[in-house]
Amino acid sequence: MVHVLSSRTLVHPTDPERSRAFYGEQLGLPVYREFGTGPERGTVYFLGGGFLEVSGRSDAAAAPAVQLWLQVADAAAAHEELVAKGVEIVRPPVREPWGLVEMWITDPDGIRIVLVEVPADHPLRHRPGI
């Protein structure tokens, strides 16, 4: 078995400055570290249990199958905050049949991002034997 010590999602945006403004200013993700210099420098954001690295540049947007899953404490509060910051909401928070509250947005290159709230009564919050 491979012993994974850390993980991160790597994004090569078409416009690095625009993506840094989105992830850092609009979403408010904290910066874990930066490397390099200039407009194409790399920025690694802290995602709670992982990292999102925005670095380099791509001539094409990511494949439509690429999506990010970000857990938030309160989807309704996240919705209000993001609307106030001008983030386009693809779908406002909805409690899904499987019990999670999900809201969908996209980054500047069209990467779909689901913001997920795990309600207190959801099975993901219950860990038998612990």
C-alpha positions as a Markdown table, in Angstrom:
| # | Residue | x | y | z |
|---|---|---|---|---|
| 1 | Met | 0.0 | 0.0 | 0.0 |
| 2 | Val | 1.2 | 3.5 | -0.8 |
| 3 | His | 1.6 | 5.6 | 2.3 |
| 4 | Val | 0.3 | 9.0 | 1.3 |
| 5 | Leu | 1.7 | 11.9 | 3.4 |
| 6 | Ser | -0.1 | 14.8 | 1.8 |
| 7 | Ser | -2.4 | 15.5 | -1.1 |
| 8 | Arg | -3.2 | 18.5 | -3.3 |
| 9 | Thr | -5.2 | 19.3 | -6.4 |
| 10 | Leu | -3.2 | 21.0 | -9.1 |
| 11 | Val | -4.9 | 23.5 | -11.4 |
| 12 | His | -3.1 | 25.2 | -14.4 |
| 13 | Pro | -5.4 | 28.1 | -15.2 |
| 14 | Thr | -5.7 | 30.0 | -18.4 |
| 15 | Asp | -5.3 | 33.3 | -16.5 |
| 16 | Pro | -3.3 | 32.8 | -13.3 |
| 17 | Glu | -4.0 | 36.3 | -11.9 |
| 18 | Arg | -7.8 | 35.9 | -12.5 |
| 19 | Ser | -7.8 | 32.5 | -10.8 |
| 20 | Arg | -5.8 | 33.8 | -7.8 |
| 21 | Ala | -8.3 | 36.6 | -7.4 |
| 22 | Phe | -11.1 | 34.1 | -7.5 |
| 23 | Tyr | -9.7 | 31.5 | -5.1 |
| 24 | Gly | -7.9 | 34.0 | -2.7 |
| 25 | Glu | -10.2 | 37.0 | -2.7 |
| 26 | Gln | -13.6 | 35.8 | -3.7 |
| 27 | Leu | -13.6 | 32.3 | -2.1 |
| 28 | Gly | -11.3 | 33.6 | 0.7 |
| 29 | Leu | -9.1 | 30.5 | 0.7 |
| 30 | Pro | -6.0 | 31.0 | 3.0 |
| 31 | Val | -2.6 | 30.9 | 1.3 |
| 32 | Tyr | -0.5 | 28.0 | 2.5 |
| 33 | Arg | 2.6 | 29.0 | 0.4 |
| 34 | Glu | 3.7 | 30.7 | -2.7 |
| 35 | Phe | 6.6 | 30.0 | -5.0 |
| 36 | Gly | 8.2 | 31.6 | -8.0 |
| 37 | Thr | 7.8 | 35.2 | -9.1 |
| 38 | Gly | 5.7 | 37.2 | -11.4 |
| 39 | Pro | 2.2 | 36.7 | -12.7 |
| 40 | Glu | 2.6 | 33.0 | -13.2 |
| 41 | Arg | 4.0 | 32.3 | -9.7 |
| 42 | Gly | 2.5 | 29.3 | -7.9 |
| 43 | Thr | 0.0 | 29.7 | -5.1 |
| 44 | Val | -1.0 | 26.8 | -2.8 |
| 45 | Tyr | -4.2 | 27.3 | -0.9 |
| 46 | Phe | -5.2 | 25.5 | 2.3 |
| 47 | Leu | -8.4 | 23.4 | 1.9 |
| 48 | Gly | -8.7 | 22.0 | 5.4 |
| 49 | Gly | -7.8 | 18.4 | 4.7 |
| 50 | Gly | -5.8 | 19.1 | 1.6 |
| 51 | Phe | -4.4 | 21.8 | -0.7 |
| 52 | Leu | -5.2 | 23.4 | -4.0 |
| 53 | Glu | -2.2 | 24.5 | -6.1 |
| 54 | Val | -2.8 | 27.2 | -8.8 |
| 55 | Ser | 0.3 | 27.4 | -10.9 |
| 56 | Gly | 1.6 | 27.6 | -14.4 |
| 57 | Arg | -0.6 | 28.4 | -17.3 |
| 58 | Ser | -2.7 | 26.3 | -19.7 |
| 59 | Asp | -4.0 | 27.1 | -23.2 |
| 60 | Ala | -7.2 | 25.3 | -22.5 |
| 61 | Ala | -9.6 | 25.0 | -19.6 |
| 62 | Ala | -9.7 | 21.8 | -17.5 |
| 63 | Ala | -11.8 | 18.9 | -18.7 |
| 64 | Pro | -15.5 | 19.2 | -17.7 |
| 65 | Ala | -15.1 | 16.0 | -15.7 |
| 66 | Val | -12.8 | 17.8 | -13.2 |
| 67 | Gln | -14.7 | 19.0 | -10.2 |
| 68 | Leu | -13.8 | 20.2 | -6.7 |
| 69 | Trp | -15.7 | 19.2 | -3.5 |
| 70 | Leu | -15.3 | 21.7 | -0.7 |
| 71 | Gln | -17.0 | 21.1 | 2.7 |
| 72 | Val | -18.4 | 24.2 | 4.4 |
| 73 | Ala | -20.0 | 24.6 | 7.9 |
| 74 | Asp | -23.0 | 26.5 | 6.6 |
| 75 | Ala | -24.0 | 26.5 | 2.9 |
| 76 | Ala | -26.6 | 29.3 | 3.3 |
| 77 | Ala | -24.0 | 31.6 | 4.9 |
| 78 | Ala | -21.5 | 30.7 | 2.2 |
| 79 | His | -24.1 | 31.5 | -0.5 |
| 80 | Glu | -24.7 | 35.0 | 1.0 |
| 81 | Glu | -21.0 | 35.7 | 1.3 |
| 82 | Leu | -20.2 | 34.6 | -2.3 |
| 83 | Val | -23.2 | 36.5 | -3.8 |
| 84 | Ala | -21.9 | 39.6 | -2.0 |
| 85 | Lys | -18.5 | 39.1 | -3.5 |
| 86 | Gly | -19.9 | 38.7 | -7.0 |
| 87 | Val | -19.3 | 35.0 | -7.4 |
| 88 | Glu | -21.7 | 33.5 | -10.0 |
| 89 | Ile | -23.8 | 30.9 | -8.4 |
| 90 | Val | -24.7 | 28.0 | -10.7 |
| 91 | Arg | -27.1 | 26.5 | -8.2 |
| 92 | Pro | -28.0 | 27.8 | -4.7 |
| 93 | Pro | -27.9 | 25.5 | -1.7 |
| 94 | Val | -30.3 | 22.6 | -1.9 |
| 95 | Arg | -30.8 | 19.7 | 0.5 |
| 96 | Glu | -30.3 | 16.6 | -1.7 |
| 97 | Pro | -32.2 | 13.3 | -1.4 |
| 98 | Trp | -28.9 | 11.8 | 0.1 |
| 99 | Gly | -29.1 | 14.4 | 2.9 |
| 100 | Leu | -26.2 | 16.7 | 2.0 |
| 101 | Val | -26.8 | 20.4 | 1.3 |
| 102 | Glu | -25.0 | 21.3 | -1.9 |
| 103 | Met | -24.4 | 24.5 | -3.8 |
| 104 | Trp | -22.6 | 24.8 | -7.1 |
| 105 | Ile | -20.3 | 27.5 | -8.5 |
| 106 | Thr | -17.6 | 27.6 | -11.1 |
| 107 | Asp | -14.1 | 29.0 | -11.1 |
| 108 | Pro | -13.0 | 31.4 | -13.9 |
| 109 | Asp | -12.0 | 28.5 | -16.2 |
| 110 | Gly | -15.3 | 26.7 | -15.7 |
| 111 | Ile | -14.1 | 24.1 | -13.1 |
| 112 | Arg | -17.3 | 23.1 | -11.3 |
| 113 | Ile | -17.1 | 23.5 | -7.5 |
| 114 | Val | -19.6 | 22.0 | -5.1 |
| 115 | Leu | -19.8 | 23.5 | -1.7 |
| 116 | Val | -21.2 | 20.9 | 0.7 |
| 117 | Glu | -22.7 | 21.2 | 4.1 |
| 118 | Val | -23.0 | 18.0 | 6.1 |
| 119 | Pro | -26.0 | 18.5 | 8.4 |
| 120 | Ala | -25.8 | 17.4 | 12.0 |
| 121 | Asp | -28.2 | 14.5 | 11.4 |
| 122 | His | -26.3 | 13.1 | 8.4 |
| 123 | Pro | -24.7 | 9.7 | 8.6 |
| 124 | Leu | -21.3 | 11.2 | 7.7 |
| 125 | Arg | -21.4 | 12.9 | 11.1 |
| 126 | His | -22.0 | 9.6 | 12.9 |
| 127 | Arg | -19.0 | 7.3 | 13.5 |
| 128 | Pro | -20.0 | 4.2 | 15.3 |
| 129 | Gly | -17.6 | 3.0 | 17.9 |
| 130 | Ile | -15.9 | 6.3 | 18.3 |
